[in-house]
Structure formats: C-alpha cells, structure tokens
Coordinates of C-alpha atoms in Angstrom, one line a residue:
Chain V
M1305 CA -0.1 0.0 0.0
D1306 CA 2.7 2.6 0.7
G1307 CA 4.3 1.7 -2.3
F1308 CA 1.4 2.5 -4.2
L1309 CA 0.6 5.8 -2.5
A1310 CA 4.6 6.8 -3.1
S1311 CA 4.5 5.9 -7.0
P1312 CA 3.2 8.7 -9.4
I1313 CA -0.2 7.2 -9.8
G1314 CA -0.8 7.0 -6.1
I1315 CA 0.4 10.6 -5.5
L1316 CA -2.2 11.6 -8.4
A1317 CA -4.9 9.7 -6.7
I1318 CA -4.3 11.3 -3.3
T1319 CA -4.0 14.7 -4.9
V1320 CA -7.5 14.1 -6.5
A1321 CA -9.2 13.0 -3.4
Q1322 CA -7.9 15.6 -1.4
T1323 CA -8.9 18.1 -4.1
L1324 CA -12.5 16.3 -3.8
A1325 CA -12.5 16.6 -0.5
L1326 CA -11.9 20.5 -0.3
L1327 CA -13.6 21.4 -3.4
V1328 CA -17.1 19.5 -2.6
P1329 CA -17.4 21.3 0.6
V1330 CA -16.6 24.6 -1.3
L1331 CA -19.1 24.1 -3.7
I1332 CA -21.8 23.5 -0.9
A1333 CA -20.9 26.4 0.6
V1334 CA -21.2 28.3 -2.6
A1335 CA -25.0 27.1 -2.8
Y1336 CA -25.8 27.6 0.7
L1337 CA -24.2 31.3 0.5
T1338 CA -26.6 32.3 -2.0
L1339 CA -29.3 31.0 0.1
A1340 CA -27.8 32.7 3.1
E1341 CA -27.5 35.8 1.3
R1342 CA -31.1 36.0 0.6
K1343 CA -32.1 35.0 4.1
V1344 CA -29.9 37.6 5.7
L1345 CA -31.0 40.1 3.7
A1346 CA -34.8 39.4 3.9
A1347 CA -34.2 39.4 7.6
M1348 CA -32.7 42.9 7.6
Q1349 CA -35.7 44.2 5.3
L1350 CA -38.2 42.7 7.5
R1351 CA -39.3 40.0 5.2
R1352 CA -39.0 36.2 5.4
G1353 CA -36.9 35.2 2.4
P1354 CA -37.2 32.0 0.7
N1355 CA -39.1 29.5 2.7
V1356 CA -41.0 27.1 0.4
V1357 CA -38.7 24.8 -1.1
G1358 CA -37.8 22.6 1.7
P1359 CA -37.9 23.1 5.2
F1360 CA -36.7 27.0 5.9
G1361 CA -36.0 27.1 2.0
L1362 CA -33.2 24.7 2.5
L1363 CA -33.5 23.3 -0.7
Q1364 CA -33.9 26.7 -2.7
P1365 CA -30.5 26.5 -4.1
F1366 CA -31.0 23.3 -5.6
A1367 CA -34.1 24.2 -7.0
D1368 CA -32.3 27.2 -8.7
A1369 CA -29.7 25.2 -9.9
L1370 CA -32.2 23.0 -11.8
K1371 CA -33.8 25.9 -13.1
M1372 CA -30.8 27.4 -14.4
L1373 CA -29.7 24.0 -16.3
M1374 CA -33.2 23.6 -17.8
K1375 CA -32.6 27.1 -19.8
E1376 CA -31.4 27.5 -23.1
T1377 CA -28.2 28.8 -23.7
I1378 CA -28.3 32.1 -25.8
V1379 CA -25.1 33.5 -27.7
P1380 CA -25.8 37.0 -29.1
S1381 CA -25.2 37.2 -32.9
G1382 CA -22.3 39.5 -33.1
A1383 CA -20.7 37.8 -30.1
N1384 CA -17.1 36.3 -30.2
R1385 CA -18.4 32.6 -29.4
F1386 CA -15.3 30.9 -28.1
L1387 CA -14.6 34.0 -26.0
F1388 CA -18.2 34.2 -25.1
I1389 CA -18.3 30.8 -23.7
L1390 CA -14.6 30.8 -22.3
A1391 CA -15.2 33.9 -19.9
P1392 CA -17.3 32.5 -17.2
I1393 CA -15.3 29.1 -17.3
L1394 CA -12.4 31.2 -16.7
L1395 CA -14.0 33.0 -13.5
F1396 CA -15.2 30.0 -12.2
M1397 CA -12.0 28.0 -12.7
L1398 CA -10.0 30.6 -11.1
A1399 CA -12.0 30.9 -8.4
M1400 CA -11.7 27.1 -7.6
I1401 CA -7.8 26.6 -8.5
A1402 CA -6.9 29.1 -5.6
W1403 CA -8.2 27.0 -2.7
A1404 CA -5.0 24.5 -4.0
V1405 CA -3.0 26.3 -1.4
I1406 CA -5.3 27.5 1.5
P1407 CA -4.3 25.8 4.6
V1408 CA -7.7 24.8 6.3
Q1409 CA -6.0 23.2 9.2
D1410 CA -2.3 22.8 10.1
G1411 CA -0.7 20.9 7.4
W1412 CA -3.9 20.4 5.4
A1413 CA -3.2 22.5 2.4
I1414 CA -3.1 20.7 -0.8
A1415 CA -0.1 22.4 -2.1
D1416 CA 1.9 24.1 0.9
I1417 CA 4.0 26.1 -1.8
N1418 CA 6.6 28.7 -0.6
V1419 CA 4.9 31.7 -2.3
G1420 CA 1.4 30.5 -1.4
I1421 CA 0.5 34.3 -0.8
L1422 CA 1.9 35.3 -4.3
Y1423 CA 0.0 32.6 -5.6
L1424 CA -3.3 33.5 -4.3
F1425 CA -2.5 37.1 -5.2
A1426 CA -1.8 36.3 -8.7
V1427 CA -4.9 34.2 -9.1
S1428 CA -7.2 37.0 -7.5
S1429 CA -5.6 39.5 -9.9
L1430 CA -6.6 37.1 -13.1
G1431 CA -10.3 37.5 -12.0
V1432 CA -10.5 40.7 -13.9
Y1433 CA -10.0 38.8 -17.3
G1434 CA -13.2 36.5 -16.9
V1435 CA -14.9 40.0 -16.5
I1436 CA -13.3 41.9 -19.2
I1437 CA -13.5 39.0 -22.0
A1438 CA -17.2 38.7 -20.9
G1439 CA -18.1 42.5 -21.3
W1440 CA -16.0 42.4 -24.9
A1441 CA -17.3 39.1 -26.4
S1442 CA -20.5 40.1 -25.9
N1443 CA -20.7 42.7 -28.3
S1444 CA -23.0 44.8 -26.1
K1445 CA -22.3 48.5 -24.8
Y1446 CA -23.7 47.8 -21.6
A1447 CA -21.7 44.7 -21.1
F1448 CA -18.5 46.8 -22.5
L1449 CA -19.0 49.3 -20.1
G1450 CA -19.4 47.3 -17.1
A1451 CA -16.0 45.5 -18.2
L1452 CA -14.4 48.5 -18.4
R1453 CA -15.4 49.7 -15.1
S1454 CA -14.6 46.4 -13.7
A1455 CA -11.1 46.6 -15.2
A1456 CA -10.2 49.8 -13.9
Q1457 CA -11.6 49.2 -10.2
M1458 CA -9.8 45.7 -9.7
V1459 CA -6.6 47.0 -10.8
S1460 CA -7.0 50.0 -8.6
Y1461 CA -7.7 47.9 -5.4
E1462 CA -5.2 45.4 -6.0
V1463 CA -2.6 48.1 -5.2
S1464 CA -3.7 48.5 -1.5
I1465 CA -4.3 44.7 -1.3
G1466 CA -0.8 44.3 -2.1
F1467 CA 0.6 46.9 0.3
V1468 CA -1.5 45.1 3.1
I1469 CA -0.2 41.8 2.3
V1470 CA 3.6 43.1 2.3
T1471 CA 2.8 44.7 5.7
V1472 CA 1.4 41.1 7.0
L1473 CA 4.3 39.7 5.5
L1474 CA 6.9 41.8 7.3
C1475 CA 5.5 40.5 10.7
V1476 CA 5.6 37.0 9.5
G1477 CA 9.2 36.6 7.4
S1478 CA 7.7 34.0 5.0
L1479 CA 5.6 33.8 2.1
N1480 CA 4.2 30.4 3.0
L1481 CA 0.5 30.6 4.2
T1482 CA 0.8 27.9 6.7
D1483 CA 3.9 30.1 8.2
V1484 CA 1.4 33.1 8.1
V1485 CA -1.2 31.4 10.4
R1486 CA 1.6 29.8 12.6
A1487 CA 2.9 33.4 13.3
Q1488 CA -0.6 34.3 14.7
E1489 CA -0.3 31.6 17.6
R1490 CA -0.1 34.2 20.3
V1491 CA -1.9 37.6 18.8
W1492 CA -3.9 37.6 15.5
F1493 CA -2.9 40.3 13.4
F1494 CA -6.1 42.0 13.2
I1495 CA -5.2 43.6 16.6
P1496 CA -1.6 45.0 15.9
L1497 CA -2.7 45.9 12.1
F1498 CA -6.3 47.1 12.7
P1499 CA -6.4 49.8 10.2
M1500 CA -5.2 47.3 7.5
F1501 CA -7.5 44.6 8.3
I1502 CA -10.2 47.1 7.8
I1503 CA -8.6 48.5 4.2
F1504 CA -8.0 44.7 3.2
F1505 CA -11.7 43.9 3.7
I1506 CA -12.9 46.8 1.8
S1507 CA -10.7 46.5 -1.1
A1508 CA -11.7 42.6 -0.8
L1509 CA -15.6 44.1 -1.6
A1510 CA -14.3 46.0 -4.2
E1511 CA -12.2 43.1 -5.7
T1512 CA -15.0 40.6 -5.6
N1513 CA -17.6 43.4 -7.1
R1514 CA -19.9 43.4 -4.2
A1515 CA -22.0 46.1 -2.8
P1516 CA -21.2 48.9 -2.2
F1517 CA -18.7 48.8 -5.2
D1518 CA -20.6 46.7 -7.5
L1519 CA -20.3 49.3 -10.4
P1520 CA -19.5 46.5 -13.1
E1521 CA -22.9 45.4 -12.7
G1522 CA -24.9 48.1 -11.5
E1523 CA -28.4 47.4 -12.4
S1524 CA -29.7 50.8 -12.2
E1525 CA -27.6 52.3 -15.0
L1526 CA -25.9 49.2 -16.9
V1527 CA -28.8 46.8 -16.6
A1528 CA -26.6 43.9 -15.4
G1529 CA -23.3 45.1 -16.5
F1530 CA -20.8 42.9 -17.9
F1531 CA -23.1 39.6 -17.8
V1532 CA -26.2 41.1 -19.5
E1533 CA -26.3 38.7 -22.1
Y1534 CA -25.4 35.5 -20.6
S1535 CA -28.1 33.1 -19.5
S1536 CA -28.5 29.7 -18.4
M1537 CA -25.4 27.7 -17.3
S1538 CA -23.2 30.6 -18.3
F1539 CA -24.7 33.0 -16.1
A1540 CA -25.0 30.6 -13.2
L1541 CA -20.9 29.8 -13.6
F1542 CA -20.7 33.9 -13.2
F1543 CA -22.9 33.6 -10.2
L1544 CA -21.1 30.7 -8.7
G1545 CA -17.8 32.3 -9.3
E1546 CA -18.6 35.5 -7.6
Y1547 CA -20.0 33.7 -4.7
A1548 CA -17.0 31.4 -4.5
N1549 CA -14.9 34.4 -4.7
M1550 CA -16.3 36.0 -1.6
I1551 CA -15.7 32.8 0.2
L1552 CA -12.1 32.6 -1.0
M1553 CA -11.2 36.4 0.0
S1554 CA -13.0 35.6 3.4
A1555 CA -10.5 32.9 3.6
L1556 CA -7.7 35.1 2.7
T1557 CA -8.8 37.5 5.4
T1558 CA -9.1 34.9 8.1
I1559 CA -5.3 33.6 7.2
L1560 CA -4.2 36.9 7.1
F1561 CA -5.8 38.5 10.0
L1562 CA -8.1 36.2 12.0
G1563 CA -5.3 33.5 12.7
G1564 CA -6.7 30.9 10.3
W1565 CA -7.2 27.6 12.2
H1566 CA -6.2 29.1 15.5
P1567 CA -9.0 28.8 18.2
P1568 CA -9.6 32.7 19.8
M1569 CA -7.8 31.3 23.1
H1570 CA -5.9 28.2 23.5
V1571 CA -7.8 27.1 26.6
E1572 CA -9.9 24.0 27.7
P1573 CA -13.2 24.4 25.8
F1574 CA -12.1 26.2 22.7
I1575 CA -9.2 23.6 21.8
W1576 CA -11.7 20.8 21.6
V1577 CA -13.0 22.2 18.7
P1578 CA -10.7 21.2 15.6
G1579 CA -9.0 23.9 13.7
F1580 CA -10.8 23.4 10.4
V1581 CA -14.3 24.4 12.3
W1582 CA -12.7 27.7 13.5
F1583 CA -11.6 28.4 10.0
A1584 CA -15.0 27.8 8.7
L1585 CA -16.7 29.7 11.4
K1586 CA -14.3 32.7 10.9
I1587 CA -15.1 32.7 6.9
A1588 CA -18.7 32.6 7.9
L1589 CA -18.4 35.7 10.1
L1590 CA -16.6 37.4 7.3
L1591 CA -19.4 36.3 4.8
F1592 CA -22.1 37.6 7.2
V1593 CA -20.4 41.1 7.0
F1594 CA -20.0 40.8 3.3
I1595 CA -24.0 40.4 3.2
W1596 CA -24.4 43.3 6.2
V1597 CA -22.6 45.5 4.0
R1598 CA -24.7 44.8 1.0
A1599 CA -27.7 45.4 2.7
T1600 CA -26.5 48.8 4.7
F1601 CA -24.6 50.9 2.1
P1602 CA -26.0 52.4 -1.1
R1603 CA -23.9 52.1 -4.2
Y1604 CA -20.7 54.2 -4.6
R1605 CA -20.5 56.8 -7.2
Y1606 CA -17.7 55.8 -9.9
D1607 CA -15.7 58.8 -9.3
Q1608 CA -15.9 58.4 -5.5
L1609 CA -14.8 54.8 -6.1
M1610 CA -11.6 55.7 -7.7
R1611 CA -11.0 58.4 -5.1
L1612 CA -11.3 55.9 -2.5
G1613 CA -8.7 53.5 -4.1
W1614 CA -6.2 55.6 -5.4
K1615 CA -6.2 59.0 -2.8
V1616 CA -7.1 57.2 0.5
F1617 CA -6.5 53.5 0.8
L1618 CA -3.1 53.8 -1.4
P1619 CA -1.3 56.5 0.5
F1620 CA -2.6 55.2 3.9
S1621 CA -1.6 51.7 3.4
L1622 CA 2.0 52.9 2.1
V1623 CA 2.3 54.8 5.2
W1624 CA 1.3 52.2 7.5
L1625 CA 3.5 49.9 5.7
V1626 CA 6.6 52.4 6.2
L1627 CA 5.6 52.8 9.9
T1628 CA 5.2 48.9 10.4
A1629 CA 8.7 48.2 8.9
A1630 CA 10.0 50.9 11.2
V1631 CA 8.4 49.7 14.3
L1632 CA 9.6 46.4 13.7
K1633 CA 13.2 47.3 13.1
L1634 CA 13.7 49.6 15.8
A1635 CA 11.9 47.3 18.7
G1636 CA 14.0 44.6 17.0
W1637 CA 11.0 42.4 16.1
L1638 CA 11.8 41.4 12.9
P1639 CA 11.4 37.8 12.3
A1640 CA 14.4 35.8 11.3
Chain Z
M31 CA 11.5 12.4 -17.5
I32 CA 8.0 14.3 -16.7
A33 CA 10.0 17.6 -15.8
A34 CA 11.7 17.4 -19.4
L35 CA 8.0 16.5 -20.9
A36 CA 6.4 19.7 -19.0
F37 CA 9.3 21.6 -20.5
Y38 CA 9.1 20.8 -24.1
L39 CA 5.0 21.3 -23.7
F40 CA 5.4 24.7 -22.1
A41 CA 8.0 25.8 -24.5
A42 CA 6.1 24.6 -27.5
I43 CA 3.1 26.7 -26.5
L44 CA 5.0 29.7 -25.5
I45 CA 6.7 29.9 -28.9
A46 CA 3.2 29.0 -30.7
S47 CA 1.6 31.6 -28.7
A48 CA 4.1 34.1 -29.4
V49 CA 3.8 33.7 -33.1
M50 CA 0.2 33.9 -32.9
V51 CA 0.7 37.4 -31.3
V52 CA 2.3 38.6 -34.3
T53 CA 0.0 37.0 -36.7
A54 CA -3.5 37.2 -35.3
R55 CA -5.7 39.5 -37.4
N56 CA -7.7 40.8 -34.2
P57 CA -5.6 42.8 -31.9
V58 CA -7.7 41.4 -28.9
H59 CA -6.5 38.0 -29.8
S60 CA -3.0 39.2 -30.0
V61 CA -3.1 40.4 -26.4
L62 CA -4.6 37.1 -25.2
F63 CA -2.3 35.0 -26.9
L64 CA 0.6 37.4 -25.5
I65 CA -1.2 36.6 -21.9
L66 CA -1.2 32.9 -22.7
A67 CA 2.6 33.3 -23.5
F68 CA 3.2 34.8 -20.4
F69 CA 1.6 31.9 -18.5
N70 CA 3.9 29.5 -20.1
A71 CA 6.9 31.3 -19.7
A72 CA 5.9 31.7 -15.9
A73 CA 5.5 27.7 -16.0
L74 CA 9.0 27.5 -17.3
F75 CA 10.3 29.5 -14.7
L76 CA 8.6 27.2 -11.9
I77 CA 9.9 24.3 -13.7
A78 CA 13.4 25.9 -13.3
G79 CA 12.8 26.1 -9.4
A80 CA 12.5 30.3 -9.6
E81 CA 8.7 30.0 -8.4
F82 CA 9.0 33.7 -6.7
L83 CA 9.7 35.0 -10.5
A84 CA 6.9 33.1 -11.7
M85 CA 4.5 34.5 -9.6
I86 CA 5.6 38.0 -10.0
L87 CA 5.8 37.5 -13.8
V88 CA 2.0 36.6 -13.4
I89 CA 1.2 39.2 -11.1
V90 CA 2.7 42.3 -12.7
Y91 CA 2.5 41.1 -16.3
V92 CA -0.9 39.4 -16.7
G93 CA -2.5 41.1 -13.7
A94 CA -1.7 44.5 -14.2
V95 CA 0.1 45.3 -17.6
A96 CA -1.7 43.0 -20.1
V97 CA -5.0 44.1 -18.3
L98 CA -4.2 47.7 -19.3
F99 CA -3.2 46.5 -23.1
L100 CA -6.4 44.7 -23.3
F101 CA -8.1 47.9 -22.0
V102 CA -6.7 49.9 -24.6
V103 CA -7.0 47.6 -27.4
M104 CA -10.5 46.7 -26.9
M105 CA -11.5 50.4 -27.1
L106 CA -9.6 50.7 -30.7
D107 CA -11.9 51.0 -33.3
I108 CA -10.1 49.2 -36.5
D109 CA -11.0 49.1 -39.6
F110 CA -9.4 45.8 -41.2
A111 CA -10.0 46.6 -44.9
R112 CA -7.9 49.8 -44.6
L113 CA -5.1 48.2 -42.8
R114 CA -4.7 45.6 -45.6
E115 CA -5.2 48.5 -48.2
G116 CA -1.2 49.5 -48.8
F117 CA 0.0 45.7 -48.4
Q118 CA 1.1 45.4 -52.1
R119 CA 3.0 48.6 -51.9
Y120 CA 5.0 48.1 -49.0
A121 CA 5.6 44.5 -49.0
P122 CA 9.2 45.1 -50.8
I123 CA 10.4 47.4 -48.3
G124 CA 9.2 45.2 -45.3
A125 CA 10.8 42.2 -47.1
I126 CA 14.0 44.1 -47.2
I127 CA 14.1 44.9 -43.8
G128 CA 13.1 41.6 -42.6
G129 CA 15.7 39.9 -44.6
I130 CA 18.3 42.4 -43.1
L131 CA 17.0 41.6 -39.6
F132 CA 17.5 38.1 -40.6
L133 CA 20.8 37.9 -42.0
E134 CA 21.9 39.8 -38.6
L135 CA 20.1 37.1 -36.5
V136 CA 21.9 34.3 -38.4
L137 CA 25.3 36.1 -38.0
V138 CA 24.5 36.5 -34.1
V139 CA 23.3 33.0 -33.5
G140 CA 26.2 31.5 -35.9
S141 CA 28.9 33.0 -33.3
W142 CA 26.8 31.9 -30.2
G143 CA 28.0 29.1 -28.0
F144 CA 27.7 27.9 -24.5
S145 CA 30.0 29.4 -21.6
S146 CA 32.3 27.0 -19.8
Q147 CA 30.5 27.4 -16.7
A148 CA 27.1 27.3 -18.3
N149 CA 26.2 23.7 -16.8
E150 CA 26.5 24.8 -13.3
L151 CA 24.6 27.9 -13.7
R152 CA 21.9 26.7 -15.6
L153 CA 18.9 26.0 -13.5
A154 CA 20.5 26.9 -10.4
P155 CA 18.9 29.8 -9.1
N156 CA 19.1 29.6 -5.6
P157 CA 22.4 30.1 -3.8
G158 CA 21.9 27.5 -1.4
A159 CA 19.5 24.9 -0.3
D160 CA 18.1 26.6 2.9
V161 CA 17.8 29.9 1.4
T162 CA 14.2 30.4 -0.7
N163 CA 13.8 32.2 -3.5
A164 CA 12.4 35.4 -2.6
E165 CA 15.3 35.5 0.0
A166 CA 17.7 35.1 -2.8
I167 CA 16.4 37.6 -4.9
G168 CA 15.9 39.9 -2.0
R169 CA 19.7 39.7 -1.0
I170 CA 20.9 40.4 -4.6
L171 CA 18.6 43.4 -4.9
Y172 CA 18.3 45.2 -1.3
T173 CA 21.6 44.3 -0.2
D174 CA 24.1 43.9 -2.9
Y175 CA 22.8 46.2 -5.3
V176 CA 20.8 48.7 -3.1
Y177 CA 22.1 51.8 -4.5
L178 CA 21.4 50.8 -8.2
F179 CA 18.0 49.7 -7.1
Q180 CA 17.2 53.0 -5.7
A181 CA 18.7 54.9 -8.5
S182 CA 16.4 52.9 -11.2
G183 CA 13.5 53.6 -8.8
L184 CA 14.3 57.4 -9.0
V185 CA 14.5 57.0 -12.9
L186 CA 11.1 55.4 -13.1
L187 CA 9.6 58.3 -10.6
V188 CA 11.0 60.7 -13.0
A189 CA 9.3 59.0 -15.9
M190 CA 6.2 58.8 -14.1
I191 CA 6.0 62.4 -13.2
G192 CA 7.2 63.2 -16.8
A193 CA 4.2 61.2 -18.0
I194 CA 1.6 62.7 -15.8
V195 CA 2.7 66.3 -16.5
L196 CA 2.6 65.9 -20.2
T197 CA -0.8 64.4 -20.2
H198 CA -2.6 66.1 -17.7
R199 CA -4.9 68.9 -18.9
Q200 CA -6.8 71.2 -16.4
R201 CA -10.0 71.5 -18.2
E202 CA -12.6 74.5 -17.8
G203 CA -15.7 74.0 -15.8
T204 CA -14.9 70.8 -14.0
K205 CA -16.7 70.2 -10.7
R206 CA -14.9 68.7 -7.7
Q207 CA -16.7 67.1 -4.7
N208 CA -15.2 68.4 -1.3
I209 CA -16.1 64.9 0.5
A210 CA -15.4 66.4 4.1
A211 CA -17.7 69.2 3.6
Q212 CA -20.2 67.0 2.3
V213 CA -20.2 64.6 5.2
Y214 CA -20.2 67.4 7.9
R215 CA -23.1 69.4 6.2
T216 CA -26.2 69.7 8.5
G217 CA -29.7 70.9 7.3
S218 CA -30.7 69.5 4.2
V219 CA -29.8 66.1 4.4
A220 CA -29.4 64.5 7.9
L221 CA -29.0 60.9 9.3
E222 CA -31.8 59.9 11.9
K223 CA -31.6 56.8 14.2
V224 CA -34.7 55.0 13.5
P225 CA -35.9 52.0 15.8
S226 CA -36.2 48.8 13.9
G227 CA -39.5 47.5 13.1
A228 CA -41.4 50.9 13.4
G229 CA -43.0 52.5 10.3
I230 CA -42.0 55.8 9.3
A231 CA -45.3 57.3 9.3
T232 CA -45.6 56.2 13.2
L233 CA -42.3 58.1 14.0
G234 CA -43.5 61.5 12.0
I235 CA -40.6 61.2 9.6
R236 CA -41.9 61.7 6.2
R237 CA -39.9 61.8 2.9
P238 CA -40.3 63.7 0.7
P239 CA -41.3 66.7 3.0
E240 CA -44.7 68.0 2.8
P241 CA -44.8 70.4 -0.3
E242 CA -45.2 74.1 0.2
P243 CA -48.8 75.5 -0.3
E244 CA -49.1 75.9 -4.2
A245 CA -51.6 78.8 -4.2
P246 CA -49.4 81.6 -5.3
K247 CA -47.8 79.2 -8.0
V248 CA -50.6 79.1 -10.3
T249 CA -50.1 82.7 -11.8
H250 CA -46.7 81.4 -12.7
D251 CA -47.8 78.4 -14.5
T252 CA -49.9 79.5 -17.0
G253 CA -47.5 80.1 -19.5
H254 CA -45.6 76.7 -19.5
G255 CA -48.9 74.2 -19.2
H256 CA -48.0 71.0 -17.9
G257 CA -48.7 68.1 -20.3
G258 CA -51.6 65.6 -19.7
H259 CA -53.9 68.6 -18.1
H260 CA -56.3 68.4 -21.1

C-alpha cells in the first residue's frame, strides 16, 4: 500500500481525493451562501426570504440550479463565440484553483508551496480577465461599459491589497500561508494591524465586485453590467464564481488577520473544537459582514470609488507599511 | 522525464502563442495570446525552480500590464480593410528590412556558444538549499545592489511624473466634490436613528417633506402648461 501511494499514480490519486475533499464542501458552501444571502437580506429588510422549497427554504439553491440548467443558452449574434463561452468558465475556474494553497488546518493545504500568498494574489488578480473578456465578447454596449469599469476598479484596489499583504508578510517573515497562520498563534494580526484589516476587507469588497462597489454590474445604469447577455449555465457560472470568490477572499482575510485555524484562546473548551471548524466559523463571520454591508450601504459613485482607492487607501497603506517596518526594525521584532 | 516533457510542452506553447501574437488578425486575440505566452513563461520559471519570479511575472505582467493593454486595445476601432490596403505597396520594403534583420540574427546565432560554466549555472537559481527564492532575490536587490536599485527607482519616478505632467490637462468647468464638507453638512440631509420595526409614519418622519402650499404658483404656471392637463 505504501509503495502504491509513493508511486506517481498513487500521488495523483491522493491529490485528486484531497481536491475533492476540499472542493465539494466549498461548492456546497457556495450553494448555501446564495441562500444565506437571501435569508440575511430578508431578515434585515423585515421579510421572510425563501421559505417554500424544503424546510426553511433549505432546498432553494438546488431548485435554482435545476432551473438554470433547464434554460436555453443564448449566444448573441455578434458575439465572439469562443471567448463568450470561455469567460464564465475562466472566472469559475480561477475561483476554484485558488483553494489549492489554502491551509484549512495545520498541514492540510493541498499544495503547501513557498510562495502561497503570491499565488493567491496572482490568481485573484486574474479574475478581472473573466470580466473583461465577457464584456468584450458579448458585443454589447452595457456589457462593455461594465467590463471597463471592472478593469479599472480591480486594478486600483489590487495595489492597496498588495501593500496590506506586504505589511503582514513583514510581521511573518515568510511567503508560506501555513507560516502566516503559525505566526498568529499568540496574537491575531487584526489587533496590531487593525487599520490594514479594515482596508483589506474593503478592498476585498471592491475586488469581488460586491456592494457597495458593484459598479461593473450596476443594474440601475448598466442593466446587469458585464453579464447582461449571459443566460442559463454560463450565467450560473458567473454567479457561482462571484460567490466562490467571496468565500475565497474571506478565507484569505481569515488567514492574514484572523488567525486561520487557531481558536480564540488556547484554553480548555476552545481547543476541543478542531481547527478547520474555527477556520470555517471565521469565514462564515466575514461572509455575514459581506452581506450585512450589501444590505446597509448604497452603491458608490464611480469617481468616488476611484478616489477611495487611489487617494485614500493607497497613501494610507503605504504610510502604514513604512510605519510597521520602522517599528519592527527599531523594536527588534523583525522575524529572522 | 515528466519535468522534461512539461518543459517541452510549455516551451512549445510559448513559442506558438508568441507567433500568434504577431500573426493574429484581431488585436484583442493578440493580447490574449500574449497573456498565454506570459503564463507559459511563468511555468518555465517554475520548472527552473524560480517560483518567486514565476508568481511575480503573473502578478505584474498578466495581472496588471496586460489588463491595461487589453483595456486600450478593446477600445480601438480598427478598420481591417484599410489596414490591408497598402500591403502590395509596402511589401518589398518590409521584405528587405526583414531580410536584413534575419541576416543579422543568423550572424549572431552563428557565433553563439555555451560558456564553460553554463552547466553549473543552468537552472540553479538558489544559492543554497536553505535559502528560499524570494530571499535570494531580496539579498541581491536590497543588499548587494541597493544603490543601483534605488537609482532605477528614481529614474522610474521621474518617468512617471513626466508622463503625468505631459498628459494632464486642467479643463474648464470641472466640478470637484469636497467629501469632508459634504459629510459634515447639516440641514438639508441628516441621518436619523430609527428604531427597527417601527414604520416611518408612526415616527412622524416623512420623505419627501410636505409640499409647500401651491396657491401663489398658479399665476406663474399659466404660460408653461404641464402636459396631461387637457
């Protein structure tokens, strides 16, 4: 048995099993996040939300998925067929492959690579291609405008996300995500780096095109933005990709600032709970905030969005980065 | 074996997509092939053990530079018929220039050979087993060549400021928003704390406010005449 597991085919089989063990719960989480969003929004707006399909509406996501599958896929006549189909697949695929490096518990990452954080940053910065290609290939004004907005928005907010990540890395001394979480055993980074935590979370909202930064799909002016022309399964892939990205950004925030799999305190009742449960609970908390923000804030105007990214977050995160570096150096806390 | 196969696969795709960048008719397809080429270059870096460079290549070139390329190229309005119009006339000149370049390339490649240390240097990006990639690059950039690094940063800064100065125009009649003043203004717009569950009518808050009595307006309105009064 050990001989088989060490052979190339055995390694492949283990990796496939690990991938399924991670992605199936993620996909179920995506399905139930759509339900959770509708339920939470409904509660905040004094409504009931979906409550007909199954007990408490628990089967609603599956009903939605079936309905999506039954619809006809429509490709607009002037569209670039190949790219039109490619865009949603790309967006969904990127949201999935990023999970390869996420350490759900100590040593549970599928690929515990040295440059894990850079890999995540690279994958999240590629998400913009799905949006741009969709907008261009649709051959529609609204879709194209949405794509242009999205390109500008995602590139602007990536810069401050980069600085926030560098600040965290200064405190860790490694680009490995497992090391980032291990460094937070005693104190989670959101306490010493609180302003960066806020900036990172707001940038994550902008990066995932969520309210109040959902300008690329702003329905009041662009109908539905970059995915106006999509229907059926291709629309469903966009939808799932957006929610998978939300979960991914929450996972990244958890790893960088909320101590990953660590319990709040290393004392009796907390350490009985396994690490991946803490990880999931923290992600759920952040996802709740995502939905809460959507229910609370009106959409930003486009120039305000750009101003916030370039004139507020970028200088602030740069100053905080220099400050952190100076404090670490002068106090002698720099990790070896 | 697998590494060699992967190398040849990525290298072949890299060269093929680089050719497609030049030959593709549609400029958007060109940029997309360029992105594919970047990806394969990143994969080659990975095979060589330079994972930091691979990720930086994807982040900087694919995640930022190529996005801006695509952004600009998508907005171009290209008339393909006009592009091909002068082909017959310019073909001889193009062929001559291409021929000269090809000859030069042949001369350069003909006299090219491996250095005697090539075998030790090849695919050995890390100075030691305990030093990671990022650390090795950091040592070279920020320790050994820190002044040159800073100098090149200054050159880039000057270039950036120059580009902004050259392209920035102060246009007449632009309206700017003073966010601070807007946030602190009172009177016309104010936030009110409302207990959840209570209707706005029971609290006496009405939006929009009650209209002004309209009696004096009647004399003014006779000239305009609102539609739908007939």
